[in-house]
Structure formats: C-alpha cells, structure tokens
C-alpha cells in the first residue's frame, strides 16, 4: 500500500468490458506508470497513475459521450470537500473486481448468517464473566464486502472530511485576494476536481479495505451503526485460511473481539466523540504545502486534471510541529491504544480456557497490527497517523494488571471519564499507575461523599472531629459512618459528634 498521503493506486485489475468482466491483457495497450495517455485516461496507453483510468481507462470511443457526461457531473459537484457519491461508486467497483488474492465478493447465505449470529451471541455470554460492562449489541449481522462499504462510509466521512476541508480551503487561499474574484470559476472548478480526487482515492482505499476487514471495529473505531455487531464471513474465512485452526474457533475469537468493542463503545458514551474529536483536532493542525499548490494552480490545465492527483500524492500535507498538534496526536494514539489494549486483555481472559488456539489467534492478531495491517495502514494513510504497536502491548499489560489489582469493576470504572484513563506516561510505568491511582480513588470517593452530603442539606462534620477519625482503621471508619447515618436520621446531627 502506498505511503503517500491519501495516495492509493488503482485496482490491481480492471474489467475490459464492464459487464463481461474480462481482464486486461497487460501486453495489449499497456504502458509504464506515468507514461503519456489520453487526457482523461481514454484509449490505449492509459497510465496507471491517471486518477480517471479506473472509471474511463477501458472505454472504447463509442463510450466517450457517457464518459464526458460523467466528467461534467464531477466538475459540477458543489457538495463538501469530498465527493462521497463518487467514493461509494469507486469503492463498490473495487469490491466487485475482487481482492488482490483473487477472492470475489458474494452475498451472505443463510447458513453463514446463522453461524455469525451464534458466534456473536456465544461471545457475549463468555464476555459476561470477564467484564462488568453488559452487552452492547442490539443486533447481529453478517455482511458481504459491499454491505460493509455501505455501512462504513458515514464513519469514513466523519474521519476524512476535516482533512479534505483543509485542502479545499488551501485551494482558495493560494491566489492573492485581488485575483480571487477574477479566478472564481477556476477555483470553483479546482475545488470540484479536488472533491472528485478525494472521492476517487478514498473510494479506492475503502474498496481495498473491504477485502481485508473481519468486522466493524478493525481499526479501533466504530465504523458501523451503533449497537450492530458484525462479521464478514468471507474475510473471516480468509483470516484463518493458513492458521491450521478450526474455522469455528477463528470465528468465535473474532466474534469476541467484535462483541468486546461493541460493549466498550455502547457503555462509554463519551468515547466515540472523544476519538473522532481527536482526529478532527489533529486535522486542524495539518498544513498544506502552498508552494506546491501554487505551482499546480499556476500551471493548471483543465484538460489534465491528473495534475491535482499528482499534487496530492507528492506530500502536500504536513503536521504542524506545535505543542497543540503533538498533544492531539498523542491523545489520539493513546486513546486508540487503550481501546485495543482493553479489548485484547478482555478477549484473552474470555478465550484462554475455552479456545485451544486462543494464544495463537491472539498472536496472529497482534502481528497483523504490528506489521501495519491493511486496516491500520488505511487509517494511517487517510488521516496521516500511525499507531505504534508497542503501545498496544503496553496497554494490554496495564489492563491485565488493573484486573489483578482492582477486579473487573475497578478496572472498567476507569472508563467513566477520559481524565481517569492512563496516559502515555502511565503506559511506560503500569505498576506505578495501578498502585498510585488506587490511593487517589479512595480520596476521590471521600470527596464525592462529602459533596453528596452537602447537596442533601446535611451539615458537614467539624474538621476537628474528622481529624482523629482519619487515623482509624477502614473498618472502624465504615462502622462509624453507618452509626452516624442512623443518628442523623433521628436528630439531624452527625453521629460522630455525639
């Protein structure tokens, strides 16, 4: 996969004659990337870098009318920074062409739907014993790759639009103000083309990703509708193909991961907005290399819209090296690591005594993430971020330590507020966080209790009477509190003053 920002190439193969679905012979009319071709990729010699080759590259002259009509629709686009209609069209075309391994998408059959439903329901039962959070799945679903594309596009829109917006604004800012009024039509056309370019690239990326993901939460973010636990049977089978593990175990392990993600996002109401907000904050700090964009604007030829595509692929985006940008990046990476670490720890606890291959499956998933699997690479390329796999392992160890020290409820209580979660520094020293924070929580409970008494109108105990009590053992303090509560009910005084 490309390392260039938003730089996803074309599908590995293209149908020669749409409905016939035949493959191109690379020896016929082919040509090296970057070579000359028609202005929009028509006819022989359509280069692989041409952004319109995926749509127009295989057309014969009789199709040019329809092609130009589609180009006109692109130029007349007046929506947001990304042409999402085009993105969906390209994604579905990519899915229909098949994955690089040759597998083709297919509708999910009744037996596969039943198997997915049973696996997700059983996974939820197993998770009941390893987390205090109840089930977060309202329904279960088995998706084809095309269905995953349809379901995930709204989330991709929320993730990518802030970055694309930066490009759209930059396109209007590269010209002097006195020239912008005269260049209005050109700028409008460039923004329309920019939206089309982003739509083509993102659609290509999502289409490729659809051939790899196994559920709705592969990148640690909820890409599907809330409360809908999903697996892709075709990709689940592909995941376990070379593992020498029974397919039922593979399906159950991946169902555990999906169900655990669903619980977390369903019962931590601030988590989704926190993660997506961090992405948006990071996007605000991205700056565009205006010198490159100025060159593109100055030399822009409407008959060669691929110039904009080339500019997008040549490193126009750079994060600003400011404390705010660093903080937003660290906050997002740490939060995603904590999500994945919690899921990893919880799933391991649920599976280790039930699935004979749980350790092997866990390591396979970890290596997939550590090697920059397709899901992680797509996220990193689209948003400009890269998760550090070391953080995922550290987070998993920290959650396991918290389970030993505080139990399930104590561990899961940390998700009550983002300020209670471990930081990147805490991931470096999990033991320090576990033991240091334990003392802090008792003080927090005491303060919350006093605040509750104040809201209920009960008088607070004098400080002098509280000082000796602070030195008493916990059991005595609890007993005194119980007696004091009863006494207050009788005469409105604190029993500890009697």
XYZ file of C-alpha atoms in Angstrom:
498
model
C 0.000 0.000 0.000
C 1.226 3.465 -0.813
C 2.915 5.579 1.811
C 1.830 8.830 0.203
C -0.904 10.815 1.939
C -4.233 9.768 0.524
C -2.199 8.009 -2.177
C -3.954 4.813 -3.110
C -3.330 3.388 -6.530
C -5.851 1.915 -8.861
C -7.353 -1.556 -8.508
C -4.858 -4.250 -9.457
C -7.052 -5.305 -12.352
C -9.788 -3.651 -14.346
C -12.616 -5.177 -16.325
C -12.102 -4.748 -20.025
C -15.719 -4.606 -20.952
C -17.738 -3.723 -17.832
C -20.421 -6.391 -17.943
C -18.216 -9.061 -19.490
C -15.826 -8.879 -16.533
C -12.803 -9.999 -18.579
C -9.315 -8.962 -17.542
C -6.931 -6.809 -19.463
C -4.007 -8.434 -21.151
C -1.037 -6.452 -19.756
C 0.705 -6.830 -23.096
C -2.058 -5.066 -25.002
C -2.019 -1.306 -24.956
C -0.232 -1.312 -21.618
C 2.364 1.195 -20.623
C 4.504 2.086 -17.663
C 3.170 4.261 -14.860
C 3.435 7.908 -15.593
C 3.628 7.457 -19.345
C 1.593 9.566 -21.753
C -2.002 8.780 -22.419
C -5.267 10.446 -23.223
C -6.097 13.497 -21.129
C -8.610 11.524 -19.054
C -7.184 8.037 -19.449
C -9.189 7.118 -22.531
C -7.970 4.645 -25.076
C -4.615 2.908 -25.384
C -1.807 3.757 -23.023
C -3.918 4.928 -20.096
C -1.273 5.256 -17.388
C -1.700 3.543 -14.025
C -1.274 6.865 -12.218
C -4.142 8.517 -14.039
C -6.954 9.040 -11.494
C -9.639 8.570 -14.104
C -8.336 5.304 -15.520
C -10.390 3.335 -13.002
C -13.535 4.818 -14.482
C -12.686 5.603 -18.085
C -9.447 3.775 -18.941
C -11.062 0.753 -20.577
C -13.699 2.575 -22.613
C -13.844 2.465 -26.381
C -14.556 5.587 -28.457
C -18.290 4.809 -28.520
C -18.375 5.358 -24.758
C -16.780 8.800 -24.811
C -20.104 10.603 -24.684
C -21.063 8.904 -21.440
C -17.562 9.475 -20.090
C -17.685 13.201 -20.734
C -21.124 13.350 -19.198
C -19.721 11.788 -16.032
C -16.807 14.214 -16.105
C -19.300 17.060 -16.346
C -21.060 15.750 -13.251
C -17.734 15.735 -11.432
C -16.981 19.320 -12.395
C -20.454 20.450 -11.372
C -20.158 18.890 -7.914
C -20.926 21.515 -5.256
C -21.041 19.464 -2.073
C -18.496 19.132 0.741
C -14.758 18.625 0.434
C -15.178 15.013 -0.727
C -17.463 13.729 -3.448
C -18.884 10.856 -1.412
C -21.195 9.691 -4.182
C -18.113 9.069 -6.281
C -16.328 7.477 -3.319
C -19.129 4.962 -2.915
C -19.211 4.233 -6.631
C -15.446 3.625 -6.804
C -15.495 1.521 -3.625
C -18.228 -0.725 -4.971
C -16.418 -1.057 -8.302
C -13.251 -2.045 -6.482
C -15.104 -4.629 -4.407
C -16.740 -6.104 -7.498
C -13.342 -6.583 -9.146
C -12.206 -8.820 -6.289
C -9.426 -8.704 -3.703
C -5.744 -8.996 -4.620
C -5.781 -12.640 -3.516
C -8.379 -13.374 -6.185
C -11.350 -13.815 -3.863
C -14.640 -12.396 -5.099
C -17.396 -10.837 -3.062
C -20.625 -12.797 -2.716
C -23.940 -12.477 -0.949
C -24.038 -13.997 2.519
C -26.051 -17.201 2.638
C -28.476 -18.304 5.390
C -26.042 -20.815 6.916
C -23.319 -18.167 7.170
C -25.709 -15.713 8.781
C -26.714 -18.338 11.331
C -23.082 -19.164 12.116
C -22.200 -15.492 12.636
C -25.268 -14.883 14.801
C -24.492 -17.893 17.015
C -20.830 -16.935 17.347
C -21.606 -13.337 18.363
C -24.249 -14.427 20.874
C -21.943 -17.022 22.422
C -19.148 -14.449 22.551
C -21.398 -12.112 24.506
C -22.110 -14.865 27.039
C -18.400 -15.508 27.522
C -17.679 -11.808 27.981
C -20.214 -11.562 30.818
C -17.698 -13.220 33.110
C -14.700 -11.043 32.276
C -16.092 -7.503 32.210
C -18.588 -5.533 34.246
C -19.969 -3.896 31.100
C -23.153 -5.532 29.802
C -23.705 -6.476 26.187
C -23.550 -3.601 23.729
C -25.026 -5.481 20.769
C -28.635 -4.740 19.929
C -28.455 -6.944 16.833
C -26.025 -9.130 14.920
C -25.368 -9.108 11.195
C -23.247 -10.926 8.611
C -22.060 -8.551 5.903
C -20.738 -9.036 2.423
C -17.895 -6.728 1.430
C -20.250 -4.452 -0.485
C -22.543 -4.225 2.545
C -19.579 -3.263 4.718
C -18.779 -0.429 2.295
C -22.322 0.925 2.542
C -22.376 0.658 6.342
C -18.939 2.216 6.981
C -18.991 5.212 4.620
C -20.703 7.575 7.116
C -17.886 6.979 9.621
C -15.231 7.468 6.956
C -16.904 10.725 6.036
C -16.598 11.952 9.617
C -12.942 10.928 9.718
C -11.781 12.247 6.357
C -13.811 15.418 5.781
C -11.760 17.544 8.240
C -8.540 16.716 6.377
C -10.088 17.228 2.954
C -11.531 20.535 4.127
C -8.009 21.790 4.731
C -7.154 21.127 1.097
C -10.293 22.847 -0.155
C -9.531 25.964 1.854
C -5.923 25.966 0.679
C -7.059 25.865 -2.942
C -8.832 29.161 -2.429
C -6.014 30.781 -0.470
C -3.081 30.315 -2.812
C -4.078 33.221 -5.061
C -3.798 36.876 -3.963
C -7.091 38.373 -2.821
C -7.252 40.764 -5.773
C -7.057 37.799 -8.145
C -9.502 35.523 -6.350
C -12.567 37.385 -7.668
C -11.385 37.034 -11.250
C -10.305 33.440 -10.734
C -13.573 32.433 -9.078
C -14.662 29.969 -11.773
C -11.216 28.359 -11.853
C -11.125 28.000 -8.077
C -14.620 26.547 -8.100
C -13.613 24.027 -10.735
C -10.477 23.125 -8.808
C -12.477 22.527 -5.649
C -14.906 20.357 -7.573
C -11.996 18.439 -9.013
C -10.419 18.213 -5.574
C -13.628 16.715 -4.200
C -13.625 14.239 -7.061
C -9.973 13.345 -6.474
C -10.547 12.710 -2.799
C -13.648 10.728 -3.623
C -11.703 8.554 -6.054
C -8.847 7.936 -3.631
C -10.986 7.275 -0.585
C -13.345 5.075 -2.544
C -10.362 3.075 -3.777
C -8.987 2.769 -0.244
C -12.281 1.703 1.288
C -12.854 -0.791 -1.513
C -9.452 -2.408 -0.910
C -10.031 -2.403 2.838
C -13.363 -4.178 2.366
C -11.395 -7.195 1.190
C -9.490 -7.400 4.481
C -11.629 -6.342 7.458
C -13.355 -9.028 9.522
C -15.828 -6.815 11.415
C -16.924 -3.246 12.050
C -14.180 -2.252 14.520
C -10.884 -3.378 12.958
C -9.157 -0.003 13.328
C -10.308 0.506 16.916
C -13.064 2.892 15.843
C -16.745 2.048 15.367
C -17.198 2.128 11.594
C -20.674 0.580 11.587
C -24.031 1.571 13.057
C -24.195 1.733 16.854
C -25.182 -1.493 18.563
C -24.825 -3.656 15.460
C -22.209 -6.381 15.914
C -20.984 -7.530 12.508
C -18.673 -10.069 10.927
C -17.761 -10.603 7.270
C -17.848 -14.409 6.748
C -15.750 -14.304 3.578
C -12.968 -12.347 5.287
C -13.199 -14.409 8.477
C -12.507 -17.483 6.381
C -9.618 -15.676 4.671
C -8.167 -14.649 8.066
C -7.950 -18.241 9.287
C -7.007 -19.842 5.983
C -3.337 -20.588 6.752
C -3.512 -20.860 10.558
C -4.312 -24.570 10.914
C -7.039 -23.578 13.360
C -10.635 -24.856 13.149
C -12.857 -22.327 11.421
C -15.309 -22.329 14.324
C -12.552 -21.201 16.704
C -11.415 -18.475 14.339
C -14.982 -17.197 14.029
C -15.526 -17.290 17.798
C -12.287 -15.455 18.558
C -13.071 -12.680 16.075
C -16.643 -12.556 17.404
C -15.221 -11.996 20.901
C -13.222 -9.020 19.641
C -16.217 -7.539 17.844
C -18.517 -8.029 20.836
C -15.945 -6.543 23.236
C -15.600 -3.423 21.072
C -19.375 -3.114 20.974
C -19.599 -3.226 24.785
C -16.980 -0.552 25.187
C -18.468 1.894 22.700
C -22.026 1.280 23.906
C -21.326 1.847 27.605
C -18.687 4.580 27.420
C -20.873 7.327 25.931
C -18.071 9.871 25.542
C -15.612 7.520 23.820
C -16.765 7.814 20.215
C -16.896 11.619 20.248
C -13.573 11.713 22.089
C -11.816 9.668 19.403
C -13.426 11.361 16.425
C -12.861 14.746 18.054
C -9.176 13.945 18.449
C -8.993 13.109 14.730
C -10.615 16.430 13.897
C -8.253 18.302 16.234
C -5.312 16.644 14.561
C -6.661 17.528 11.124
C -6.898 21.200 12.109
C -3.154 21.186 12.674
C -2.348 19.826 9.222
C -0.910 22.435 6.915
C -0.762 22.315 3.155
C 2.456 22.938 1.253
C 1.171 26.046 -0.500
C 4.301 26.368 -2.648
C 3.470 23.078 -4.373
C -0.177 24.038 -4.607
C 0.724 27.420 -6.103
C 2.709 25.652 -8.786
C -0.285 23.458 -9.550
C -2.619 26.454 -9.720
C -0.255 28.409 -11.921
C 0.184 25.566 -14.385
C -3.272 24.011 -14.107
C -4.594 22.704 -17.407
C -8.307 21.793 -17.299
C -7.629 19.058 -19.863
C -5.174 17.386 -17.462
C -6.937 17.071 -14.109
C -4.429 14.410 -13.072
C -2.148 17.294 -12.073
C -4.191 17.698 -8.914
C -3.916 13.972 -8.256
C -0.132 14.149 -8.582
C -0.007 17.082 -6.178
C -1.993 15.161 -3.587
C 0.440 12.256 -3.898
C 3.617 14.319 -3.553
C 3.447 15.116 0.140
C 1.368 18.266 0.272
C 0.318 17.563 3.877
C 2.497 18.121 6.911
C 1.524 18.192 10.593
C 2.477 21.456 12.239
C 5.241 20.979 14.789
C 3.390 22.742 17.614
C 2.646 21.666 21.189
C -1.068 21.568 20.362
C -0.540 19.275 17.373
C 1.747 16.978 19.330
C -0.778 16.833 22.151
C -3.687 15.978 19.861
C -1.632 13.258 18.173
C -0.510 11.760 21.495
C -4.064 11.896 22.865
C -5.493 10.067 19.871
C -2.782 7.423 19.689
C -3.001 6.732 23.418
C -6.805 6.524 23.395
C -6.781 4.090 20.481
C -4.083 2.015 22.171
C -6.176 1.881 25.358
C -9.233 0.726 23.409
C -7.294 -2.012 21.642
C -5.415 -2.979 24.808
C -8.639 -3.341 26.805
C -10.214 -5.467 24.074
C -7.091 -7.626 23.819
C -6.945 -8.227 27.585
C -10.666 -8.929 27.964
C -10.836 -11.263 24.963
C -7.772 -13.184 26.118
C -9.321 -13.719 29.535
C -12.572 -14.977 27.997
C -10.930 -17.238 25.413
C -7.908 -18.744 27.155
C -9.820 -21.550 28.901
C -12.336 -22.141 26.103
C -10.444 -21.977 22.807
C -7.444 -24.251 22.450
C -5.921 -21.956 19.829
C -6.576 -18.686 21.661
C -2.876 -17.897 22.175
C -2.084 -18.498 18.513
C -5.029 -16.375 17.390
C -4.056 -13.604 19.775
C -0.502 -13.546 18.463
C -1.723 -13.591 14.862
C -3.901 -10.562 15.528
C -1.066 -8.759 17.295
C 1.349 -9.426 14.442
C -1.221 -8.239 11.942
C -1.451 -4.958 13.821
C 2.298 -4.729 14.423
C 3.118 -5.248 10.757
C 0.768 -2.447 9.791
C -2.155 -4.499 8.582
C -4.399 -3.165 5.825
C -6.872 -1.607 8.250
C -4.183 0.256 10.170
C -2.376 1.307 7.001
C -5.557 2.713 5.504
C -6.252 4.720 8.632
C -2.663 5.955 8.770
C -2.681 6.982 5.117
C -6.067 8.682 5.108
C -5.575 10.611 8.336
C -1.792 10.884 8.427
C -1.424 8.869 11.647
C 0.350 5.661 12.538
C -0.335 3.760 15.724
C 2.712 2.414 17.490
C 2.125 -1.303 18.081
C 4.305 -1.147 21.205
C 1.614 0.957 22.828
C -0.992 -1.729 22.181
C 1.008 -4.362 24.046
C 1.754 -1.964 26.879
C -1.922 -1.066 27.175
C -2.918 -4.730 27.264
C -0.442 -5.401 30.092
C -1.720 -2.386 32.017
C -5.354 -3.508 31.801
C -4.353 -7.015 32.923
C -2.516 -5.549 35.927
C -5.529 -3.414 36.791
C -7.727 -6.516 36.700
C -5.465 -8.272 39.202
C -5.251 -5.230 41.470
C -8.820 -3.899 41.392
C -11.038 -6.551 39.879
C -13.332 -6.195 36.899
C -15.403 -3.302 38.221
C -12.384 -1.342 39.413
C -10.698 -1.755 36.062
C -13.742 -0.876 33.970
C -14.588 2.107 36.212
C -11.658 3.966 34.652
C -13.774 4.430 31.526
C -16.176 6.669 33.462
C -14.310 9.801 32.337
C -11.421 10.476 29.927
C -9.430 12.169 32.694
C -9.379 8.907 34.642
C -7.716 6.917 31.871
C -3.997 6.136 31.856
C -1.767 8.476 29.901
C 1.109 7.678 27.566
C 3.460 8.073 30.537
C 1.380 5.565 32.527
C 1.785 3.010 29.740
C 5.528 3.210 30.374
C 5.016 2.516 34.083
C 1.845 0.428 34.527
C 2.732 -0.698 38.060
C 3.166 2.888 39.163
C -0.238 3.811 37.742
C -2.002 0.842 39.328
C -0.708 1.428 42.854
C -0.567 5.217 42.819
C -4.061 5.656 41.458
C -5.558 3.211 43.969
C -4.874 5.641 46.819
C -6.206 8.568 44.809
C -9.536 6.854 44.197
C -10.222 6.475 47.919
C -9.697 10.208 48.361
C -11.979 10.861 45.392
C -14.697 8.671 46.899
C -14.429 10.593 50.172
C -14.740 13.949 48.414
C -17.710 12.743 46.373
C -19.405 11.507 49.523
C -18.924 14.858 51.259
C -20.234 16.669 48.195
C -23.314 14.434 48.191
C -23.941 15.230 51.864
C -23.657 18.940 51.124
C -26.209 18.688 48.301
C -28.641 16.817 50.551
C -28.606 19.638 53.083
C -26.913 17.657 55.858
C -24.373 19.586 57.924
C -20.758 18.590 57.416
C -18.863 17.292 60.427
C -16.471 19.823 62.043
C -12.877 19.438 60.935
C -11.700 18.776 64.488
C -13.905 15.720 64.798
C -12.721 14.391 61.439
C -9.007 14.561 62.179
C -8.788 11.649 64.680
C -11.148 9.604 62.554
C -8.821 9.794 59.560
C -6.303 7.763 61.559
C -8.763 4.994 62.392
C -8.769 1.700 60.500
C -11.010 1.448 57.473
C -13.384 -0.989 59.181
C -13.884 1.344 62.154
C -14.452 4.287 59.839
C -17.110 2.337 57.941
C -18.851 1.357 61.181
C -18.780 4.938 62.427
C -20.277 6.131 59.184
C -23.118 3.600 59.481
C -23.858 4.649 63.056
C -23.618 8.319 62.152
C -26.071 7.866 59.306
C -28.626 6.384 61.640
C -28.126 9.111 64.203
C -28.506 11.829 61.609
C -31.821 10.303 60.593
C -33.059 10.758 64.169
C -31.994 14.248 65.133
C -30.225 15.758 62.072
C -26.824 15.663 63.727
C -23.698 13.835 62.726
C -23.461 10.749 64.907
C -19.717 11.180 65.113
C -20.232 14.379 67.191
C -22.142 12.615 69.935
